[in-house]
């Protein structure tokens, strides 16, 4: 054996990968080669020293635990990560609306419902809310429009959807923290109910809503529209389905078409690009049609992840309703027009959430994650 | 006190107190790894904190049949690797291929130069100190694989899962890491001797 082969055997020996014969051959070489024997001794000393480092008792700083927990506690109140998928979507949509509403583009434009396929009370429709064609409906539900052709309209406030709260970073798979508009918004309510949510898998985070132009809109509700507390369950089943596809645009159009075929409401979120381009679509569909839709959507590409969850929205729904009714009372009592306007905006966003949850109760939500190959 | 699996289950049901117990159970283990990776207490504390927060966020994906300690170590090392790559502003450099200058065989010259190798003369304490400082000078990939395999004692299979690479890659990377460690130690030791 020459020194070069001995070098290889020494490395193997450090990991106990030598056979008896190989070990014997190495020993034979080491007996007559001082350099290689020294090298082995040195390598073994190095390994032993590293192992000893691992055996040292290292105590974490006393403050570490409290630092972590202090960090987590406010986080539970300030991010959407712990909300179940359905809630996160709705809350993110509401937060988006609040951002839009704070701009000059007009409140009502921003209050188009984030794609639950339901027409909601429109007390005073604004002239600049473009009418959206409805290509047909099925099962009594407003069918989704061609999502590929409605992107611009879907972002009526003209704000950058990428900056909307609750957007997802495809790179990290985690939701960005929502913006600063949460105070006295439904977010605050949602955040106080984290304990009923799921354990925030980053995979379940959904970007901020980009309504698919389903022609729905809401306005601040009028007097007497107080809601009655529900006493029953509000179960929502949701599925996250991630697939890789050859072409996002084709897959998106095909997915919308498949959803329309079973009367599902469609919602498209802004594309996110960071390395890979990701597009998330959200379908609300009758439970009996959900398995079929899930199956055909899976056929659009290569599925690589699926997660199902079932949640009871009732506690959050009831609390939101309480807040909503209080807002209505405050709005009716307000004498200042500016304050009244603000309260209307807030109430409208609450209403949107409540409507979305009502619409989704008993149905299945499919969050389709399309990713470029 | 509950066992880790029960605590994980509770934490997965949003029991923050249970997660706090998990933190208390595993903080020394995690902090120890962080210290070996970063080399200084402040960075180690930051890394440990970030690792636990990531673990908390991803708890829903954790399958409880696995070992929580291994899982959070995996998160820790990956958070650290990503941070290093981000801070360095470059893609990871995997030194799994032979060194360009090693055409004649990496150890050959080292072996030939062993006469009077300054490493052999080092006292235990000096040797250990040199190991520590040299480890921190290695590339992040080499450091990670050495720390996980040699210091933390994970098997090749576990290391390959933790680093998301093949078993063969782990073996070759480990071999290269040892070689780089050995070479750098000799260099540093010589420099110290000449100074």
Coordinates of N, CA, C and O in Angstrom, one line a residue, chain A residues 42 45, chain B residues 110 113-123 126-127 130 182-194:
Chain A
X42 N -3.1 11.9 14.4 CA -3.6 13.3 14.4 C -5.1 13.4 14.1 O -5.8 14.1 14.8
X45 N -7.0 12.2 17.0 CA -7.0 13.2 18.0 C -8.0 14.3 17.7 O -8.7 14.8 18.6
Chain B
X110 N 0.8 16.8 2.7 CA 0.7 16.9 4.1 C 1.4 15.8 4.8 O 2.2 16.0 5.8
X113 N 4.9 16.3 4.6 CA 5.4 17.5 5.5 C 5.2 17.2 7.0 O 5.4 18.1 7.8
X114 N 4.9 15.9 7.3 CA 4.6 15.7 8.7 C 5.9 15.7 9.6 O 5.7 15.8 10.8
X115 N 7.0 15.7 8.9 CA 8.2 15.8 9.8 C 8.1 17.1 10.5 O 8.1 18.2 9.9
X116 N 8.1 17.0 11.8 CA 8.1 18.3 12.5 C 6.8 19.0 12.5 O 6.7 20.2 12.6
X117 N 5.7 18.2 12.2 CA 4.3 18.9 12.2 C 4.1 19.5 13.5 O 4.1 18.9 14.5
X118 N 3.8 20.8 13.5 CA 3.7 21.5 14.8 C 2.5 21.0 15.6 O 2.4 21.2 16.8
X119 N 1.5 20.5 14.8 CA 0.3 20.0 15.5 C 0.6 18.9 16.6 O 0.0 18.8 17.6
X120 N 1.5 18.1 16.2 CA 1.8 16.9 17.0 C 2.4 17.3 18.4 O 2.3 16.6 19.4
X121 N 3.0 18.5 18.4 CA 3.7 18.9 19.6 C 2.7 19.7 20.5 O 3.1 20.1 21.6
X122 N 1.5 20.0 20.0 CA 0.6 20.8 20.8 C 0.1 20.1 22.1 O -0.2 18.9 22.0
X123 N 0.1 20.9 23.2 CA -0.5 20.3 24.4 C -2.1 20.2 24.2 O -2.6 20.9 23.3
X126 N -4.0 23.5 24.1 CA -3.7 24.3 22.9 C -4.4 23.6 21.7 O -4.9 24.3 20.8
X127 N -4.3 22.3 21.7 CA -4.9 21.6 20.6 C -6.4 21.9 20.5 O -6.9 22.2 19.4
X130 N -7.1 25.3 19.3 CA -6.9 25.4 17.9 C -8.1 24.8 17.1 O -8.5 25.3 16.0
X182 N -7.8 19.8 9.0 CA -6.4 19.3 9.2 C -5.4 20.3 8.6 O -4.4 20.7 9.2
X183 N -5.7 20.7 7.4 CA -4.8 21.5 6.6 C -4.7 22.9 7.3 O -3.7 23.5 7.5
X184 N -5.9 23.4 7.7 CA -6.0 24.8 8.3 C -5.3 24.8 9.7 O -4.6 25.8 10.0
X185 N -5.5 23.7 10.4 CA -4.8 23.6 11.7 C -3.3 23.7 11.6 O -2.6 24.3 12.3
X186 N -2.8 22.9 10.6 CA -1.4 22.9 10.4 C -0.9 24.3 10.0 O 0.1 24.8 10.6
X187 N -1.6 24.9 9.1 CA -1.2 26.2 8.7 C -1.2 27.2 9.9 O -0.2 28.0 10.1
X188 N -2.3 27.2 10.6 CA -2.3 28.1 11.8 C -1.3 27.8 12.8 O -0.7 28.8 13.4
X189 N -1.0 26.6 13.0 CA 0.0 26.2 14.0 C 1.3 26.6 13.5 O 2.1 27.1 14.3
X190 N 1.6 26.5 12.2 CA 2.9 26.9 11.7 C 3.0 28.5 11.8 O 4.1 29.0 12.2
X191 N 2.0 29.1 11.5 CA 2.0 30.6 11.6 C 2.3 31.1 13.0 O 3.0 32.0 13.2
X192 N 1.6 30.4 13.9 CA 1.8 30.7 15.3 C 3.2 30.5 15.8 O 3.8 31.2 16.6
X193 N 3.8 29.4 15.2 CA 5.2 29.0 15.6 C 6.2 30.0 15.0 O 7.2 30.3 15.7
X194 N 5.8 30.6 13.8 CA 6.8 31.5 13.2 C 6.7 32.9 13.8 O 7.6 33.7 13.8

